[in-house]
Structure formats: C-alpha cells, structure tokens
XYZ file of N, CA, C and O in Angstrom:
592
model
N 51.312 58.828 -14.585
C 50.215 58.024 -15.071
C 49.561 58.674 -16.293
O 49.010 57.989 -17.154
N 49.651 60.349 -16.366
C 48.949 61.002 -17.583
C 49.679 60.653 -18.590
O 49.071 60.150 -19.534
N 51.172 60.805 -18.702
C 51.936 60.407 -19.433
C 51.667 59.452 -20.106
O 51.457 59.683 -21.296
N 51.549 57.742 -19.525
C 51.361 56.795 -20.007
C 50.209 56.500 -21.030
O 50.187 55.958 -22.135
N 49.242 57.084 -20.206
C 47.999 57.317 -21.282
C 48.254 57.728 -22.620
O 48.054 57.005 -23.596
N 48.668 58.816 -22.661
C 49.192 59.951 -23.847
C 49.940 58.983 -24.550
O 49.522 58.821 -25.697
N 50.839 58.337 -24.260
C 51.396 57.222 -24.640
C 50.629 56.373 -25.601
O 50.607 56.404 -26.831
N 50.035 55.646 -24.790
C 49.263 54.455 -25.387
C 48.618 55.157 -26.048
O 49.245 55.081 -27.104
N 47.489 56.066 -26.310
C 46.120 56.483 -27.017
C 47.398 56.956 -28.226
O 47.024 56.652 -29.359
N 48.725 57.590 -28.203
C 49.257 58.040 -29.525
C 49.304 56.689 -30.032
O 48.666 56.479 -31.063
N 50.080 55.518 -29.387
C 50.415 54.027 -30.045
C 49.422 53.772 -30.996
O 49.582 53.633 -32.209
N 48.168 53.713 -30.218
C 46.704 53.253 -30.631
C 46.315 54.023 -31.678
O 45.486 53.437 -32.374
N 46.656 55.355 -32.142
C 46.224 56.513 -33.403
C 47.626 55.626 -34.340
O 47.363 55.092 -35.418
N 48.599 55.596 -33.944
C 49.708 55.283 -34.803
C 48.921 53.671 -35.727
O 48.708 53.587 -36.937
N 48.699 52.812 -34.879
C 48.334 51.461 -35.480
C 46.949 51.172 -35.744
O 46.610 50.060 -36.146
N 46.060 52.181 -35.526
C 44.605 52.502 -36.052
C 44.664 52.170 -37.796
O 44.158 51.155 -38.275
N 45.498 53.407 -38.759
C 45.434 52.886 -40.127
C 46.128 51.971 -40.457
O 46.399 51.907 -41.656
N 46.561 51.143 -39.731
C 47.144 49.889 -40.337
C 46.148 49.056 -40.152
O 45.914 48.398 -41.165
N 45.180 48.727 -38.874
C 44.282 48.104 -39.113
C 43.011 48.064 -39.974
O 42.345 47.075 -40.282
N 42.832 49.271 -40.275
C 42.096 49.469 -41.199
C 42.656 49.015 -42.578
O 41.910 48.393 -43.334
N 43.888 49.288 -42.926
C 44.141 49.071 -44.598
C 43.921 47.311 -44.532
O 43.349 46.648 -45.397
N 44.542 46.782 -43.260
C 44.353 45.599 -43.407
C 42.950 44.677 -43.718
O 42.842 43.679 -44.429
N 42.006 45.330 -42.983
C 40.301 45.204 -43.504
C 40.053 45.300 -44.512
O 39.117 44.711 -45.052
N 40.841 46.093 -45.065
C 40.310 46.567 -46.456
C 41.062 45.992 -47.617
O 40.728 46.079 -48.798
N 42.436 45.213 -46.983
C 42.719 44.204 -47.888
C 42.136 43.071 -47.721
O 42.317 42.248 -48.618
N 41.282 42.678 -46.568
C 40.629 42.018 -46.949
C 39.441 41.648 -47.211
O 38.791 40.627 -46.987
N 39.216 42.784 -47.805
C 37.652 43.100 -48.516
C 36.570 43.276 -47.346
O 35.355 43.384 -47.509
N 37.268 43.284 -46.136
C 35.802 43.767 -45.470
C 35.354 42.201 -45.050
O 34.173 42.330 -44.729
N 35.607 41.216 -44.942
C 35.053 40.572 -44.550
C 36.951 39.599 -43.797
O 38.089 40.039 -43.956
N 36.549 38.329 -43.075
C 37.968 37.675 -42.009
C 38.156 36.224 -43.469
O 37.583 35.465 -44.251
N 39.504 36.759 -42.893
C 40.203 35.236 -43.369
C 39.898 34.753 -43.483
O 39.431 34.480 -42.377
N 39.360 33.578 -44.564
C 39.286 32.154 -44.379
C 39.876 31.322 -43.258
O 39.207 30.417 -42.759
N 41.171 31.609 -42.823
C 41.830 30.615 -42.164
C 41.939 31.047 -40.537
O 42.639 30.484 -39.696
N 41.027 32.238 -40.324
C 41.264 32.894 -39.033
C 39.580 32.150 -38.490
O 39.169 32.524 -37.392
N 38.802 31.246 -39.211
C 37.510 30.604 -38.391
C 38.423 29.434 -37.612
O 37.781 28.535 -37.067
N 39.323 29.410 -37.562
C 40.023 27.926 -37.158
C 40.084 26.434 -37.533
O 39.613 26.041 -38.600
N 40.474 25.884 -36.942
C 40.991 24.237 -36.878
C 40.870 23.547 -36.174
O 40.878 23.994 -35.027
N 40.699 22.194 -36.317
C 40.490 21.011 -35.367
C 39.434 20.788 -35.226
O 38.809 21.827 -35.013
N 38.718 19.764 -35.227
C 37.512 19.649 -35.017
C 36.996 19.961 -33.345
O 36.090 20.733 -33.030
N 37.798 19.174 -32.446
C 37.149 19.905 -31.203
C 37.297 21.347 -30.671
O 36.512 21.737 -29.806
N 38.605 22.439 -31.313
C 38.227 23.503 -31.296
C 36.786 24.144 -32.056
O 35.972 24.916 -31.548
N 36.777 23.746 -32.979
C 35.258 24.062 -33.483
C 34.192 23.684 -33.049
O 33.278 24.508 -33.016
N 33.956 22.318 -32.574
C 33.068 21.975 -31.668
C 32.398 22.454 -30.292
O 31.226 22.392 -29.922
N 33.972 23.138 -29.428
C 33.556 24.193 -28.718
C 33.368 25.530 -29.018
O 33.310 26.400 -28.150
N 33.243 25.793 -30.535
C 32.568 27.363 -30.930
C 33.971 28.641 -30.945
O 33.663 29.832 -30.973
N 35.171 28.299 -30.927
C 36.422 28.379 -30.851
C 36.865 28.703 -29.734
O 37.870 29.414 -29.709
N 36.263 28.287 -28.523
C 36.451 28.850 -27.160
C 37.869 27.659 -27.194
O 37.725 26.712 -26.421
N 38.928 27.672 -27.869
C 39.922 26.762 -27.464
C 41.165 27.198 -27.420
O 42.026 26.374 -27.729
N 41.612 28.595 -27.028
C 42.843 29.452 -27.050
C 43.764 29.098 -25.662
O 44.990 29.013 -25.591
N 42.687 28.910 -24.515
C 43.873 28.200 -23.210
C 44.047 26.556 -23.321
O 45.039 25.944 -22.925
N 42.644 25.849 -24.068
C 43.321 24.868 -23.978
C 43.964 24.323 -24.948
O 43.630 23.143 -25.050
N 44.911 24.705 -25.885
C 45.386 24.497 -26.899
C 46.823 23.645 -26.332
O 47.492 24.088 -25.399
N 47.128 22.491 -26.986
C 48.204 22.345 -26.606
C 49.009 21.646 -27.959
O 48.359 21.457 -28.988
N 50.487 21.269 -27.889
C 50.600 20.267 -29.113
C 50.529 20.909 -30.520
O 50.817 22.101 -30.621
N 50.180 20.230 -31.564
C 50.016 20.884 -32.750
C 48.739 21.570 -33.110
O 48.571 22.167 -34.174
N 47.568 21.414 -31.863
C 46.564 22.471 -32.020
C 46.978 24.052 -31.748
O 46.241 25.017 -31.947
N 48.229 24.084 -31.283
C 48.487 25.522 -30.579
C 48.894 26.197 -31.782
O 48.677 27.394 -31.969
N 49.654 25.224 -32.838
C 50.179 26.368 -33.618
C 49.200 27.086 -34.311
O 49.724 28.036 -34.893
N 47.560 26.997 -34.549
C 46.744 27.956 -34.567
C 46.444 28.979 -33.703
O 46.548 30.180 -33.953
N 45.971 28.341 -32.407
C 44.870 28.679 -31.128
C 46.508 29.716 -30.470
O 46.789 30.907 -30.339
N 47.007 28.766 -30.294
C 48.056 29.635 -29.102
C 49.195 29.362 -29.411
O 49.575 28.406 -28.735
N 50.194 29.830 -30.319
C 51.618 29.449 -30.343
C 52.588 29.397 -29.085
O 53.667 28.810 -29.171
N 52.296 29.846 -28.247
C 52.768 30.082 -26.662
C 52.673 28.343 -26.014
O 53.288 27.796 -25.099
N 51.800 27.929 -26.798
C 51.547 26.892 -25.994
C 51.726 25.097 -26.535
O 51.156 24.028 -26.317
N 53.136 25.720 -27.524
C 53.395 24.351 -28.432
C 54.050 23.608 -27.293
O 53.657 22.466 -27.051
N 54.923 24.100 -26.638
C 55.841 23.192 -25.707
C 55.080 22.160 -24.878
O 55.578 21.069 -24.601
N 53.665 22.593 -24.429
C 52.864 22.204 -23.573
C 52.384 20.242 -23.843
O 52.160 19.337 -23.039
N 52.401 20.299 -25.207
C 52.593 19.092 -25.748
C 53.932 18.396 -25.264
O 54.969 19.031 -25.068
N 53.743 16.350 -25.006
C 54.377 15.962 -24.411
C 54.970 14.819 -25.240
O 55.664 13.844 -24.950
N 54.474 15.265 -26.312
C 55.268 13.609 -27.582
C 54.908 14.412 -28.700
O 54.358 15.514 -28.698
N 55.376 13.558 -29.871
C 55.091 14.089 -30.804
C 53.665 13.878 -31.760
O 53.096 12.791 -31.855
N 53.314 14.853 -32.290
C 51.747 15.067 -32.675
C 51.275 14.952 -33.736
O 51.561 16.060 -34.190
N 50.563 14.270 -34.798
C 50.172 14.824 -36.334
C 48.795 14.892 -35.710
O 48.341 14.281 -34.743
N 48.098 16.033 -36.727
C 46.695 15.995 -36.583
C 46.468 16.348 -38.070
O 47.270 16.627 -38.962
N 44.842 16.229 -38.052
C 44.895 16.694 -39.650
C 43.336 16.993 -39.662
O 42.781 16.578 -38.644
N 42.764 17.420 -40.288
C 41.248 18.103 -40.310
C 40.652 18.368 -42.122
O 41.219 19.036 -42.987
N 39.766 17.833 -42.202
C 39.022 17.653 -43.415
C 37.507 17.997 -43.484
O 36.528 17.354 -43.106
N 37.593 18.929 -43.946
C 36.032 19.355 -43.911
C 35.439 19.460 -45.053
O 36.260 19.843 -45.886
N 33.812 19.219 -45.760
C 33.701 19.453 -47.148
C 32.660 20.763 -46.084
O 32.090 20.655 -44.999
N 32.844 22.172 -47.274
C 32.035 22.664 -47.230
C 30.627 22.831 -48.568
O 30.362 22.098 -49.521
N 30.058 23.956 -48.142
C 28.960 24.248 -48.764
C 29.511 24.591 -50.536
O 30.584 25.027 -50.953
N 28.616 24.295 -51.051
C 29.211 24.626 -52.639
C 30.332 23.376 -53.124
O 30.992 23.437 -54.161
N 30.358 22.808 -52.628
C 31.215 21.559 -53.038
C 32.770 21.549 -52.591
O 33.511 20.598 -52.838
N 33.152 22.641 -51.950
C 34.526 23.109 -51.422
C 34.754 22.316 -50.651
O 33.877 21.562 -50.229
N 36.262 22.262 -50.175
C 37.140 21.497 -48.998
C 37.842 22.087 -48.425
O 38.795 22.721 -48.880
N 37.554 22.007 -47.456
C 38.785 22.774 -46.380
C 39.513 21.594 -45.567
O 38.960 20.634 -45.031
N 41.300 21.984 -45.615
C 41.661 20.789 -45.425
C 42.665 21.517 -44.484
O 43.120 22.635 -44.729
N 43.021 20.641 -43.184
C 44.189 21.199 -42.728
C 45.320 19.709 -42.203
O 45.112 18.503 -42.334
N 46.438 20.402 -41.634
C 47.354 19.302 -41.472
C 48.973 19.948 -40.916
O 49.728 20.728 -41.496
N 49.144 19.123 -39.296
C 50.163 19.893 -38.608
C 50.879 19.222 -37.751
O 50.452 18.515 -36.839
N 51.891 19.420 -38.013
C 52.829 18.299 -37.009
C 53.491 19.109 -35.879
O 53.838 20.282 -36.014
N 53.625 18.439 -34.836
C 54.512 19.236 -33.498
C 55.295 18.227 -32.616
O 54.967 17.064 -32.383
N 56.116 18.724 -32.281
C 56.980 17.756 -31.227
C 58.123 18.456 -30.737
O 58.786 19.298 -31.342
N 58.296 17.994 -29.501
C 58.893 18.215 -28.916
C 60.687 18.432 -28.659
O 60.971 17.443 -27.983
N 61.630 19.016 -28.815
C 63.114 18.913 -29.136
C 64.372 18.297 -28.238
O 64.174 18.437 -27.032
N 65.188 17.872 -28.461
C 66.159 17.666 -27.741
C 66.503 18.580 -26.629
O 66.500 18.234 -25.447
N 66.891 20.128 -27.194
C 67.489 20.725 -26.737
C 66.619 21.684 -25.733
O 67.076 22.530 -24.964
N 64.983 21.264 -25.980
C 63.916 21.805 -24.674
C 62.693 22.443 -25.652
O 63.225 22.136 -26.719
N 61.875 22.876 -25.918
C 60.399 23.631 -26.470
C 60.155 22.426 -27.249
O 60.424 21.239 -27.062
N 59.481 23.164 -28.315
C 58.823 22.279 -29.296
C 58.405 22.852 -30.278
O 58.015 24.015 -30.170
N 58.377 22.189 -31.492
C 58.556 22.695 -32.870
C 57.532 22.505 -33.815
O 57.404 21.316 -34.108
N 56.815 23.210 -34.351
C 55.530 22.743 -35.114
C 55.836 23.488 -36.309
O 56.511 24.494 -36.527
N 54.815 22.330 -37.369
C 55.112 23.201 -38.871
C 52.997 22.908 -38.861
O 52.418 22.318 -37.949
N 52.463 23.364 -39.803
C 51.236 23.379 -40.473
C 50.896 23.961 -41.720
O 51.460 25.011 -42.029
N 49.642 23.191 -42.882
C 49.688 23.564 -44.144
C 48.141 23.452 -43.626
O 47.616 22.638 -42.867
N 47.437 24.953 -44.557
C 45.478 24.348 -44.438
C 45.467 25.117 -46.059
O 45.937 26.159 -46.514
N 44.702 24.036 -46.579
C 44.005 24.588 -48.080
C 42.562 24.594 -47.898
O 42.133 23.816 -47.047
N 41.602 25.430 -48.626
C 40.885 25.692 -49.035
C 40.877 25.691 -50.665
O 41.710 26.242 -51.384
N 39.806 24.987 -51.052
C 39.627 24.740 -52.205
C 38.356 24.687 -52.927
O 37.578 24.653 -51.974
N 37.581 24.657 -54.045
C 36.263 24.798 -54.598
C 36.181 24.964 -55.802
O 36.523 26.068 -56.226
N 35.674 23.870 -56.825
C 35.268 23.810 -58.720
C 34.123 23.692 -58.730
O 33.214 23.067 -58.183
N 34.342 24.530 -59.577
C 32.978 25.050 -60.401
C 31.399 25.547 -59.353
O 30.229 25.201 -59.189
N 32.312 26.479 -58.914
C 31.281 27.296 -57.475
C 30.739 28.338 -58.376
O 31.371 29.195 -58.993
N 29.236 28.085 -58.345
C 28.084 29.194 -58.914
C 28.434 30.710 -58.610
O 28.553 31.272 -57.521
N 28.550 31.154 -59.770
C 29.091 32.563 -59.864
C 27.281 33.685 -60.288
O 26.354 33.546 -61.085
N 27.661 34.749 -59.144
C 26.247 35.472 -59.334
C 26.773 36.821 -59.509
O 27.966 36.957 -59.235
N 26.071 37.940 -59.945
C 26.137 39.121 -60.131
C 25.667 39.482 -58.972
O 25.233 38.621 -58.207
N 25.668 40.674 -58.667
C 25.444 42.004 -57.849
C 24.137 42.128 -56.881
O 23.865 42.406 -55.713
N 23.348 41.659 -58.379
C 21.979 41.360 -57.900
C 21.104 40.211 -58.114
O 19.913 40.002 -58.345
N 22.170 39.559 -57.946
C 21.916 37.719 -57.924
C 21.438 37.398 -59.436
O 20.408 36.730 -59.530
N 21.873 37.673 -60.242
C 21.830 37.157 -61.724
C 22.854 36.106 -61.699
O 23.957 36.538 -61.363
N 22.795 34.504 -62.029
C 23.304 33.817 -62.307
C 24.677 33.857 -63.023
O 24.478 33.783 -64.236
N 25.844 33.937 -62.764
C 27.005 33.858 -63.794
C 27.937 32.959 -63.889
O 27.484 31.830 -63.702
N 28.845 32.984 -64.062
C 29.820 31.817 -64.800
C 30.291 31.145 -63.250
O 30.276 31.645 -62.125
N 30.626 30.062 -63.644
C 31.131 29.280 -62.456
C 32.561 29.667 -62.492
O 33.131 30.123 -63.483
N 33.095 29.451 -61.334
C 34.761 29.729 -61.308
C 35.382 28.786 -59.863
O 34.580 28.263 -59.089
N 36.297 28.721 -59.739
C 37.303 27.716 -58.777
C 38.149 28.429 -57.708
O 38.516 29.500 -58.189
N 38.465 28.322 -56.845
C 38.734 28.777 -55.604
C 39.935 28.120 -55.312
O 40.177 27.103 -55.962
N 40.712 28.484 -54.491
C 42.079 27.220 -54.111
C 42.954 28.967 -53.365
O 43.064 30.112 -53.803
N 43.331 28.350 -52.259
C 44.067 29.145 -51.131
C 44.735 28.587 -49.958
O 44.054 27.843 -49.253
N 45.853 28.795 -49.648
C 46.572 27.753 -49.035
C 47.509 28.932 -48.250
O 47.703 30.059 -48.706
N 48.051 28.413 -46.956
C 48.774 28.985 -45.679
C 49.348 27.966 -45.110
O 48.700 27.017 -44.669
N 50.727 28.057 -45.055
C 51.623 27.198 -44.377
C 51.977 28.136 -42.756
O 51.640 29.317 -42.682
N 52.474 27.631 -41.900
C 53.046 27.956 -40.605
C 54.008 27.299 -39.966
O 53.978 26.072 -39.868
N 54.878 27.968 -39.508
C 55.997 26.676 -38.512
C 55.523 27.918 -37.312
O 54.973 28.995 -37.541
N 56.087 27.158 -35.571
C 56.455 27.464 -34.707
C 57.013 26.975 -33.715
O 57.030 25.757 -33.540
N 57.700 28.021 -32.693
C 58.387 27.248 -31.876
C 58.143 27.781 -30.331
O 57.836 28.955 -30.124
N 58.252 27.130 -29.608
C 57.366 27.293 -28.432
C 58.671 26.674 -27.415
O 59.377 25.727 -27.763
N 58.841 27.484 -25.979
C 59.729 27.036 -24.974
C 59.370 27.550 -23.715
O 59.471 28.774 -23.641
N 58.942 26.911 -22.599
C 58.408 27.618 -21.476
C 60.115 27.514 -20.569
O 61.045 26.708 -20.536
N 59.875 28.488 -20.107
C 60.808 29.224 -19.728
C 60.045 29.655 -17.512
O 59.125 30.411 -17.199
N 60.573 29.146 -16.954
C 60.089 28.736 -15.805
C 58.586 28.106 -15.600
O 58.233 26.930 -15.686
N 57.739 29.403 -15.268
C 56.236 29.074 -15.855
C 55.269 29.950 -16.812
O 54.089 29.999 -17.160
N 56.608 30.670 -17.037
C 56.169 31.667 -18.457
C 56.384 31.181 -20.121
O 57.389 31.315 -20.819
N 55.133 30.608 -20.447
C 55.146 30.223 -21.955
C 55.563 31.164 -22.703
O 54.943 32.199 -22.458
N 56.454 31.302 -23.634
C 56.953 32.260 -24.792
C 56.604 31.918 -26.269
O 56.310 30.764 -26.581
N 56.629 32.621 -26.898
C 56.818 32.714 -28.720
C 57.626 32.997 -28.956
O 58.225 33.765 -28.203
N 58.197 32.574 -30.160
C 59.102 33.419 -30.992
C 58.613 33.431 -32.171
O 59.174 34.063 -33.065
C-alpha cells in the first residue's frame, strides 16, 4: 500500500508542470469553450456531466454519446456582452455497427470590442473570432460506458 502511494504522489509531481504550463498558456484565466453548451446545461449552472446524453455529451461526457437513441442536431446561440456571439452546433447518432458518433463546431466571435489599457485608459477597438471543432465516439460495452 506504501508503494502505491509513492507511486501516485511521483505520477502527481511528474504531471504537476504540465498543468501549470498549461495555465499559463492560457494566460491564467479558462477557456472560452470549457464554460459549456446547451442551454439547459447552463441553465442548471453546469451541473449536467451525468445527465448528458446524445450530442450534449460530446461536451459534458463523451462516455455518454451512445446513450442517445436517434439521431440528434442541436445548436446554441448566444449574444454576449460587448456585442460578441457565441455560437455552437453538434450532431450525434447512433451507428449500424453499435455506439454512436458525434462531430461539433462552437465559435466565438466579437467587432469592434472596446480596447482599454492597463489602467483603464480607453484604446483602440479590435475583433475577436475563435473556433473548436470535436468528433466522438461513444460504445457501451455491457454497462460500462467507454471513450475513445
């Protein structure tokens, strides 16, 4: 059992600076695209990771595309603050040969968003635009949901 420990706590020192460089590529602050999707996942505050099913999973839970029982489009449009759009859009369905297959595209976008200095001095406006595609595939396998 000491062993195992020693184990894990080295794993955990090994993948410590990777999480960090990763923070720090992204400036210290989360993804745009990691607040989520769908309107009723957001509606419940993102508490929507078990019940994800269909083409909501390929965000919330990729484990849980198969769980869907036909095939799915969804799509999500949001204007935000500053005149921006956040847009998403994802198809899933189910296969011949057993799981189920999802693709998804979400943009984020924004012209002529008020540009400030350091210490809030007014500066030039500038435009925003960022985009993430996804496929997945999902196959439950007795009553154990899988990823690949």
């Amino acid at each position: 059992m000491e062993t195992m420990k020693r184990m894990l706590f080295a794993l955990a020192l090994l993948l410590a600076p990777g999480a960090w460089i990763y923070g720090a590529a992204q400036g210290g602050t989360r993804d745009i695209f990691e607040y989520g999707t769908y309107a009723r996942a957001l509606a419940l505050g993102n508490a929507f990771t078990a019940m994800a099913a269909g083409v909501s999973a390929l965000h919330w839970n990729p484990a849980a595309l198969d769980l869907g029982d036909r095939p799915t489009l969804e799509s999500t449009v949001a204007i935000l603050s500053l005149g921006g759009v956040y847009a998403q859009m994802g198809f899933a369905a189910p296969t011949r040969s057993g799981g189920s297959l999802g693709f998804g595209a979400y943009t984020v976008l924004g012209d002529q968003i008020a540009g400030y200095s350091g210490d809030f001095v007014p500066g030039a406006a500038f435009s925003y635009l960022k985009g993430k595609a996804v496929a997945g595939y999902g196959k439950t396998l007795g009553k154990l949901p899988i990823q690949l």
